[in-house]
Short mmCIF file of C-alpha atoms in Angstrom, two decimals:
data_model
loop_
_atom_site.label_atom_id
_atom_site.label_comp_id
_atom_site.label_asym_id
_atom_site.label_seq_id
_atom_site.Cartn_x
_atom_site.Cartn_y
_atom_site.Cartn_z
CA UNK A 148 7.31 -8.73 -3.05
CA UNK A 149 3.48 -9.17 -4.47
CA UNK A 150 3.15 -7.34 -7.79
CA UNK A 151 0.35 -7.98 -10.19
CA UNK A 152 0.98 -8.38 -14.20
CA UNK A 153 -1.76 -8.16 -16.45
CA UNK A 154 -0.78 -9.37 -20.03
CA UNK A 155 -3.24 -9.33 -22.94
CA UNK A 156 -6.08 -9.54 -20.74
CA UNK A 157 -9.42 -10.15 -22.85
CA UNK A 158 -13.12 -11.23 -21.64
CA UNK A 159 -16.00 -12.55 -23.66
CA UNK A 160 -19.40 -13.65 -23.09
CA UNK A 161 -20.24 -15.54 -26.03
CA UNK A 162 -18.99 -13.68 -29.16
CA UNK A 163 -19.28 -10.41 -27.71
CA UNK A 164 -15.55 -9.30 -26.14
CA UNK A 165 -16.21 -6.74 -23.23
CA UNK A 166 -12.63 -6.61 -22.12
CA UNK A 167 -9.83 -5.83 -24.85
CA UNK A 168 -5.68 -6.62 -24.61
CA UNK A 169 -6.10 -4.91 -21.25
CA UNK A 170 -1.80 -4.44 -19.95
CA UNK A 171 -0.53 -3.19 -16.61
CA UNK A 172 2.19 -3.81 -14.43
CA UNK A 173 1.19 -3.21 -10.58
CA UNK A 174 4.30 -2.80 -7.94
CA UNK A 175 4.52 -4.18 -4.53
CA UNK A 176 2.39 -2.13 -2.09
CA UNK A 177 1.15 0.03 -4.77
CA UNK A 178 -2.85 1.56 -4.76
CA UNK A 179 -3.74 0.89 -8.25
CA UNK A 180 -7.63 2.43 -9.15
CA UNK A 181 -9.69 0.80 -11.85
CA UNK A 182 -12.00 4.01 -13.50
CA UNK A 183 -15.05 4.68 -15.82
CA UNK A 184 -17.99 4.93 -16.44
CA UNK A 185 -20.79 2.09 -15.78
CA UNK A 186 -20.29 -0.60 -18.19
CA UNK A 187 -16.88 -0.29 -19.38
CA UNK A 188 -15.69 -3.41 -17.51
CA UNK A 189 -13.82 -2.12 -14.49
CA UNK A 190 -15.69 -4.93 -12.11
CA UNK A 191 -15.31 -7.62 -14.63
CA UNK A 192 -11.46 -6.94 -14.80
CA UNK A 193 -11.08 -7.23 -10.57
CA UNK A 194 -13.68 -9.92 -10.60
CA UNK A 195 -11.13 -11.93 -13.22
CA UNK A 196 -7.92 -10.81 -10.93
CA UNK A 197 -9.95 -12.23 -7.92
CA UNK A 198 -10.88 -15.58 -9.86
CA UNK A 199 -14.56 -14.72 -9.67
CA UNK A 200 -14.34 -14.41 -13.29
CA UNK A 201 -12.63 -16.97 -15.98
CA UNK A 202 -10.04 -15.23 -17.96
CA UNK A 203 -10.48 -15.73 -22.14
CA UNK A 204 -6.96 -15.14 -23.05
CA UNK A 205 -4.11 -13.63 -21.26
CA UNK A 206 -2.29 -13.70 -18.04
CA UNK A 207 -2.56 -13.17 -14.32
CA UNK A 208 0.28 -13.13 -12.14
CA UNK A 209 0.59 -12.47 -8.53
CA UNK A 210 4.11 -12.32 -6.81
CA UNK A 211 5.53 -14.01 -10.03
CA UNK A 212 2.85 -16.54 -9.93
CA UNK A 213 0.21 -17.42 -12.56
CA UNK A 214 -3.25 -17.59 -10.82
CA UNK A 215 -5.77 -18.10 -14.27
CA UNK A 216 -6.94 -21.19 -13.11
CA UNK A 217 -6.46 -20.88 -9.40
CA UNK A 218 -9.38 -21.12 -7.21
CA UNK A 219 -10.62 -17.13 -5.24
CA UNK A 220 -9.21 -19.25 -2.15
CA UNK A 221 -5.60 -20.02 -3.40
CA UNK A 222 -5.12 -17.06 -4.80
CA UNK A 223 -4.04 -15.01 -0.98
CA UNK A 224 -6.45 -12.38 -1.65
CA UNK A 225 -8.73 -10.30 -0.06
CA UNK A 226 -11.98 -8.54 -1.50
CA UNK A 227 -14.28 -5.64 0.01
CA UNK A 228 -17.39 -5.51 -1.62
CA UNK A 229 -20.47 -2.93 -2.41
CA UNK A 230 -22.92 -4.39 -0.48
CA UNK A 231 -20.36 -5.51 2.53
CA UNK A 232 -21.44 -9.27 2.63
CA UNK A 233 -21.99 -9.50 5.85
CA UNK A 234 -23.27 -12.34 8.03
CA UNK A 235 -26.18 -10.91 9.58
CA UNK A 236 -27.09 -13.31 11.91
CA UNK A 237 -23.47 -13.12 13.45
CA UNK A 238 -21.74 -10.40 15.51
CA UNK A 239 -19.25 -8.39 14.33
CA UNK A 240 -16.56 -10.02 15.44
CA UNK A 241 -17.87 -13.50 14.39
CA UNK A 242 -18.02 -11.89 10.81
CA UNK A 243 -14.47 -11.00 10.99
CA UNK A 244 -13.40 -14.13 12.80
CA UNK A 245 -14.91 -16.56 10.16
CA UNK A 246 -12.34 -16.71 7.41
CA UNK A 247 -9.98 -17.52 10.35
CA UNK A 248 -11.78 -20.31 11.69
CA UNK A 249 -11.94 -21.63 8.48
CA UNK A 250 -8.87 -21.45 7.39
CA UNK A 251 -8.52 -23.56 11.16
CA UNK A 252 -6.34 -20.64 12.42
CA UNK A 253 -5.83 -21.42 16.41
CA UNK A 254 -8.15 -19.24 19.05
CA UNK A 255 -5.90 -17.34 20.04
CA UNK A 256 -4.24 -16.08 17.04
CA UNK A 257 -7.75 -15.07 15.98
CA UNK A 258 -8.77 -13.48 19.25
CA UNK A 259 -4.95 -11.20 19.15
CA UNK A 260 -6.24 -10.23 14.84
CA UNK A 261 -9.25 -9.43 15.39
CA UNK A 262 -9.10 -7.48 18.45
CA UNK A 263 -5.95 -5.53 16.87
CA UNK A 264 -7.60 -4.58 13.57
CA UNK A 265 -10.91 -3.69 15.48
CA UNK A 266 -8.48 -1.13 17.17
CA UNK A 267 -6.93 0.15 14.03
CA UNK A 268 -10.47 0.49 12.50
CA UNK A 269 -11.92 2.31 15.71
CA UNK A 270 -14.52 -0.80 16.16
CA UNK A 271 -13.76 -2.27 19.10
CA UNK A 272 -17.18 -1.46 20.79
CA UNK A 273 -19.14 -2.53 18.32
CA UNK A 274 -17.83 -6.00 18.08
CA UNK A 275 -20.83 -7.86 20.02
CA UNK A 276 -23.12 -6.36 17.65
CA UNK A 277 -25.22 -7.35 14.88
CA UNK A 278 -24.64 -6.00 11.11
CA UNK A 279 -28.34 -4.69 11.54
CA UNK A 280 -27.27 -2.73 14.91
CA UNK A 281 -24.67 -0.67 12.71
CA UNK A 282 -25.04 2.06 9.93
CA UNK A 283 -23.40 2.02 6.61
CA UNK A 284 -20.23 3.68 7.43
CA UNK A 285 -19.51 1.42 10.51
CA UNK A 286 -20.89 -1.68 8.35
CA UNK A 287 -17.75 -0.67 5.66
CA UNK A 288 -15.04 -0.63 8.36
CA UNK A 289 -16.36 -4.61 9.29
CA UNK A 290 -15.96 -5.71 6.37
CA UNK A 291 -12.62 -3.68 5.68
CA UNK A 292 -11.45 -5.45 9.02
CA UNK A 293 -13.13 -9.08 8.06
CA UNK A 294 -10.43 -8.28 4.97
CA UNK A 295 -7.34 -7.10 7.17
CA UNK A 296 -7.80 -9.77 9.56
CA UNK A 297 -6.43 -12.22 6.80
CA UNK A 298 -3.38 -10.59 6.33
CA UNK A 299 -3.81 -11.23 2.51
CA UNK A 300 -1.09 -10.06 0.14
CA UNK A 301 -3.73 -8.31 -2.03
CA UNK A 302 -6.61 -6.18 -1.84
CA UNK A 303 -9.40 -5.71 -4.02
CA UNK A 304 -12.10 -3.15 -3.64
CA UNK A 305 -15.13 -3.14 -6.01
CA UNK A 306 -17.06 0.16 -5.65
CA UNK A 307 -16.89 -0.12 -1.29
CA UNK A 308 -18.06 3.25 -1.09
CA UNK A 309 -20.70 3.90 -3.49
CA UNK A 310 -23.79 3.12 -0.51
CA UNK A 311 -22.60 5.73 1.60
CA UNK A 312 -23.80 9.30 2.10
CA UNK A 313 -21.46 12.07 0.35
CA UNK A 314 -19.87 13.27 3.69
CA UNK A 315 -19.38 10.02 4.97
CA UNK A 316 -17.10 8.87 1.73
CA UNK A 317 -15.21 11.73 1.79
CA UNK A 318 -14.42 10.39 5.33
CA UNK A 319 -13.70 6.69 4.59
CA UNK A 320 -11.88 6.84 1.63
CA UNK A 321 -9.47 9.20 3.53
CA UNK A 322 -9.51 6.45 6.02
CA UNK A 323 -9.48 3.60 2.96
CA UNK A 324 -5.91 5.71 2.06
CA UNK A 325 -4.17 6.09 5.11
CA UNK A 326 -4.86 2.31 6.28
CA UNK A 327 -3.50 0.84 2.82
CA UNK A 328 -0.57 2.76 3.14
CA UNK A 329 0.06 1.83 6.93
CA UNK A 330 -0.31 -1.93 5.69
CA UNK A 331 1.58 -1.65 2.82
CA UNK A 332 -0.65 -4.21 1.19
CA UNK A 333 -0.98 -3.91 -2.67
CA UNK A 334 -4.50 -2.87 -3.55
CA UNK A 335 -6.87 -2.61 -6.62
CA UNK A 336 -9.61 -0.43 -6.28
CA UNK A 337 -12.92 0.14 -8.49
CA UNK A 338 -15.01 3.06 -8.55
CA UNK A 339 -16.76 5.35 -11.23
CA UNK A 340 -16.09 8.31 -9.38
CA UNK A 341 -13.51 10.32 -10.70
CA UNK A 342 -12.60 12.75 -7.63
CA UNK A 343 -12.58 9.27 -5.07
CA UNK A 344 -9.84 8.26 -7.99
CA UNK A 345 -7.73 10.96 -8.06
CA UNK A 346 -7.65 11.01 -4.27
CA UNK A 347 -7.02 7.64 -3.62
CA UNK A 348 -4.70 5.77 -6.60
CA UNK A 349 -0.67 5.77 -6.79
CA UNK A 350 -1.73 5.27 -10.26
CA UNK A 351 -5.16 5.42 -12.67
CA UNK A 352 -6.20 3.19 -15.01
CA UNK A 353 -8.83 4.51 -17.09
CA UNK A 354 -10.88 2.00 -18.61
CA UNK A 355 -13.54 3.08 -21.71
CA UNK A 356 -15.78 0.46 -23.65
CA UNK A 357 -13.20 -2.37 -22.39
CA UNK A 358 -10.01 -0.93 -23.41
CA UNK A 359 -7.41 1.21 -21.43
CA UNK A 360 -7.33 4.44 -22.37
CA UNK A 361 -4.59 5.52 -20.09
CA UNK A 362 -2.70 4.18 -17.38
CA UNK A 363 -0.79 6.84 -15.24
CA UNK A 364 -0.84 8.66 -11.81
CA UNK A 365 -3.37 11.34 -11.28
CA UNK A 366 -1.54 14.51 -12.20
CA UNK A 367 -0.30 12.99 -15.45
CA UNK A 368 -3.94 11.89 -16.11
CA UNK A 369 -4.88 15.29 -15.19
CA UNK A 370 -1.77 17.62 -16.93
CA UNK A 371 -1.90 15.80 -20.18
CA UNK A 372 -4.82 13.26 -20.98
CA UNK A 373 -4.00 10.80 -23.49
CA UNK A 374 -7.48 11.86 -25.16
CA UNK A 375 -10.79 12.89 -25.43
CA UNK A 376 -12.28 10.70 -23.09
CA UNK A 377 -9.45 11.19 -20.47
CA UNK A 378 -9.79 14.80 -20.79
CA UNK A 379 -13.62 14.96 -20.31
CA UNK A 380 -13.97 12.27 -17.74
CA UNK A 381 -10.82 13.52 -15.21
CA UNK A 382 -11.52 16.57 -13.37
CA UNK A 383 -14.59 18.12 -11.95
CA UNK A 384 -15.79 20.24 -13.59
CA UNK A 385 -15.53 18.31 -17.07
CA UNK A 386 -12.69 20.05 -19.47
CA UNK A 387 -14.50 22.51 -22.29
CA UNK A 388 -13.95 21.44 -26.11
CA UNK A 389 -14.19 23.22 -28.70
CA UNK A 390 -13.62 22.78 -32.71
CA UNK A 391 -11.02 24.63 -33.93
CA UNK A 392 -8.20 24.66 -37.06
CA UNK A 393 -4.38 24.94 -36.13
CA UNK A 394 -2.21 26.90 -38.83
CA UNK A 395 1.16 27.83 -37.40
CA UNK A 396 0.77 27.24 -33.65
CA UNK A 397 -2.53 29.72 -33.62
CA UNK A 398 -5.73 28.20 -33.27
CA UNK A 399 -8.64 29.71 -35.03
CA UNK A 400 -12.12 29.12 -33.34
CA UNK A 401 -15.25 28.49 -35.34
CA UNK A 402 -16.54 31.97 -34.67
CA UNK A 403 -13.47 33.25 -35.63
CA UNK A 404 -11.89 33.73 -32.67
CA UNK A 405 -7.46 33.15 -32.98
CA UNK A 406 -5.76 32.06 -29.84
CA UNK A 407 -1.67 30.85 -29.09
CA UNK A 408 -1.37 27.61 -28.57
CA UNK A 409 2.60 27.05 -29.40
CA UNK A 410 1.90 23.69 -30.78
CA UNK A 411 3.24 22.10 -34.31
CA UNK A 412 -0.24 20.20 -34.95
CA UNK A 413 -1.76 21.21 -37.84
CA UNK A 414 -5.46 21.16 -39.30
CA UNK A 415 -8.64 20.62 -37.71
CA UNK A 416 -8.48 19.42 -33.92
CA UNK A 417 -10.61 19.76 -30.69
CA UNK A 418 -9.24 22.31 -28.61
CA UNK A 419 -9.62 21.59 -24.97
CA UNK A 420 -9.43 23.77 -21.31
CA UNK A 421 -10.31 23.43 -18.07
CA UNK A 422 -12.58 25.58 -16.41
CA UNK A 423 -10.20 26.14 -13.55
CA UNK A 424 -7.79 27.94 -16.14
CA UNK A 425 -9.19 29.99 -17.61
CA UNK A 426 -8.76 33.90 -16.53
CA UNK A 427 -11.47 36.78 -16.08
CA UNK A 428 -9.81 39.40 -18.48
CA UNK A 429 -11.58 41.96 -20.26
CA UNK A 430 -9.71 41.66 -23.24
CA UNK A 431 -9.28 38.38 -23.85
CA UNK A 432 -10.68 37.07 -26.88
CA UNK A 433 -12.88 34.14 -25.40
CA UNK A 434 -16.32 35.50 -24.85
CA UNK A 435 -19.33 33.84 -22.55
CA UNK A 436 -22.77 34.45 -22.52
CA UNK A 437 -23.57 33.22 -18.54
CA UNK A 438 -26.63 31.64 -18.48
CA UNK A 439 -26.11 30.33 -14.82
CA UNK A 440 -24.03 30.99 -11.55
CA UNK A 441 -23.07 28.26 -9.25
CA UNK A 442 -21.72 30.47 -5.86
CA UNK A 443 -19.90 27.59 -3.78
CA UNK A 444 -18.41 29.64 -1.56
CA UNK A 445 -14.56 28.76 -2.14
CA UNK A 446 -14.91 29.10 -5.99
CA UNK A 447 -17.86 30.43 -8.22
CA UNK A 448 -18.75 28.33 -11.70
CA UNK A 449 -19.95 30.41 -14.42
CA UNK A 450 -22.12 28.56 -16.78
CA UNK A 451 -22.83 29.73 -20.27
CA UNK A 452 -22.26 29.51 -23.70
CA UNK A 453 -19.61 30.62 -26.04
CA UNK A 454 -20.73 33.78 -27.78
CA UNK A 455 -21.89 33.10 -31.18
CA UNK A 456 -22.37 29.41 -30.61
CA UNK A 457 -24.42 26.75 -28.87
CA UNK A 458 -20.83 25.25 -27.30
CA UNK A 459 -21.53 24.97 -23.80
CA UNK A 460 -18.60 26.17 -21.33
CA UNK A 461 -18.30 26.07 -17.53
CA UNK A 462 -15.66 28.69 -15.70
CA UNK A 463 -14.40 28.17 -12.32
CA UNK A 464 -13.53 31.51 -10.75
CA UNK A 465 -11.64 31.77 -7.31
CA UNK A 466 -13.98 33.17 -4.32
CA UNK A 467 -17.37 34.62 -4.84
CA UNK A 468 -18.78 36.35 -7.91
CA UNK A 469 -21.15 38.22 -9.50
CA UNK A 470 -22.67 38.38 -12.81
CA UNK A 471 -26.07 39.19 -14.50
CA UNK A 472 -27.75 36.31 -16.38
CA UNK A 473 -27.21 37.15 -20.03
CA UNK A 474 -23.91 39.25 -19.38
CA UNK A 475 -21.06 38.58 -21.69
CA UNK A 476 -17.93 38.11 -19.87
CA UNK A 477 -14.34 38.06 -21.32
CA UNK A 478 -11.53 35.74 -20.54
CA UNK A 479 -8.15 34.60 -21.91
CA UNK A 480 -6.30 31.04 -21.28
CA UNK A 481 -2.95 30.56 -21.02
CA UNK A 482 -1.06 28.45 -23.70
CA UNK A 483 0.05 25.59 -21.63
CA UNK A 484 -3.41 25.42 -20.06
CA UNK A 485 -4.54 24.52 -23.92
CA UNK A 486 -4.99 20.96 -24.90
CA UNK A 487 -5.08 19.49 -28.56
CA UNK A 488 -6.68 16.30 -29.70
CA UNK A 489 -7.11 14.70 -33.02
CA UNK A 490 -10.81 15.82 -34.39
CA UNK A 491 -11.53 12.36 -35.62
CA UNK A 492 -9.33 9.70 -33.60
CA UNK A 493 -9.59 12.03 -30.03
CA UNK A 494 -5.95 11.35 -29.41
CA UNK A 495 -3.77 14.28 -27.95
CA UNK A 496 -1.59 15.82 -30.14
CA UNK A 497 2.17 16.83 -29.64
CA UNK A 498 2.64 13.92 -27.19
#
């Protein structure tokens, strides 16, 4: 078995600590994604599991095994990177053959690996080319199969995917998915994007100015966010807030506005919904000035403001529809679509 432990992880440059007490216990085979936004220290944290980076305090283990002050090379790892790292002045299958040959794996056993993962990676016909003969897309499966052809026991993928066009990553990290679960290989993967997250990772860690802010598969990221930041960065479009005070499970908005929200938190919180629950209904209480329509064909988002306020909202609405720009629509949410967090710590309330 090759599972990963991360115990009291910190990082500093100097005095300044960019990675904090970062925990998390990674399973055999498991597709673990590192998430944020730029700067929050997702790269630094796979750099230090690869041994690209020192660790400051804490542990690393791999398959029971601590690697701090193992060299990248003795650790049995694998990493895909950005910018693909290829050799240009070699073919493509001299790219994926090198780690072999140095590693003094025989001829043959490098001929049968390669050949076999250009097969699985649809590359076969492009190995006798040069990096500078292939586009970005094709580029990304090389060095995908320049990692697969050391049957490492871990992956580690910083941002593979951000060069590519939009249609073309929707494409490969369907691809990236399906391959890692074939292989069975236990993988760490870094991005920024939030919907490449959710569609890739067993499980999400969330990472915000250096600490975790929740670690947890994507529907229990999604369902109930551990707080603020969660909630705003984890689904497309971003979660509406709004300030509210809680007396006796009701909610009252700043504009006066009451609303159900059957929880035992009292005083003043941030009230929280997605725009995808949220129902046209002319008499619900929740009123939006639209200021813009977004018609995407499968689903319509109605951009406004809530009436009386400068609070920005955002609607999803199934299908196509129509609205005049300065119309006030109505809509209601149910109450387990609402979500509560502490006003002043942004930590979800009632669990």
């Amino acid at each position: 078995m090759v599972d990963i432990k991360l115990e009291n992880l910190t990082k500093s440059y100097g005095d300044v600590e960019v990675l904090h007490h970062i925990e998390g216990d990674i399973s055999d085979g498991e597709f673990i994604v590192i998430v944020g936004p730029s700067g929050c220290g997702k790269s630094t944290l796979l750099r230090m599991v690869a041994g690209l980076e020192t660790v400051t305090s804490g542990e690393i283990s791999i398959a029971g095994r601590v690697v701090n002050n193992l060299e990248p090379a003795d650790r049995d790892i694998a990493m895909v990177f950005q910018n693909y790292a290829l050799y240009p002045h070699m073919t493509v299958r001299e790219n994926m053959a090198y780690g072999l040959k140095i590693r003094k794996i025989p001829k043959d056993e490098i001929t049968r690996r390669v050949n076999e993962v250009a097969d699985i990676l649809e590359i076969r016909e492009y190995l006798d080319r040069r990096p500078r003969q292939l586009s970005g897309g094709q580029r990304q499966r090389v060095a995908m199969g320049r990692a697969i052809v050391r049957e490492p026991s871990v992956f580690l993928f910083d941002e593979p995917l951000s060069n590519l066009d939009a249609k073309l990553r929707v494409q490969m990290r369907l691809e990236i998915r399906k391959l890692q679960k074939r292989l069975g290989v236990t993988s760490i993967y870094v991005t920024h994007d939030q919907v490449e997250a959710m569609t890739l990772g067993d499980r999400l860690m969330v990472l915000n100015g250096g600490y975790v802010e929740q670690f947890g598969t994507p529907l229990e990221l999604y369902e109930r966010p551990a707080s603020l930041f969660v909630a705003g960065f984890i689904g497309s479009p971003s979660m509406n807030f709004i300030p509210a005070d809680v007396v006796d499970g009701g909610a009252t908005l700043g504009i006066g506005v009451k609303l159900k929200t059957g929880s035992t938190a009292s005083g003043k919180v941030t009230l929280g919904m997605r725009p995808e629950h949220m129902v046209l209904d002319k008499s619900g209480t929740i009123k939006i000035k639209v200021d813009m329509l977004e018609q995407l064909g499968a689903n319509t988002l109605v951009h406004g403001a809530l009436q009386g306020t400068d609070t920005s909202f955002v609607i999803s609405l199934d299908g196509i529809q129509a609205a005049e720009i300065g119309a006030v629509l109505s809509f209601s949410a149910p109450i387990d679509a609402l979500h509560l967090f502490d006003a002043e710590t942004g930590i979800r309330l009632d669990g």
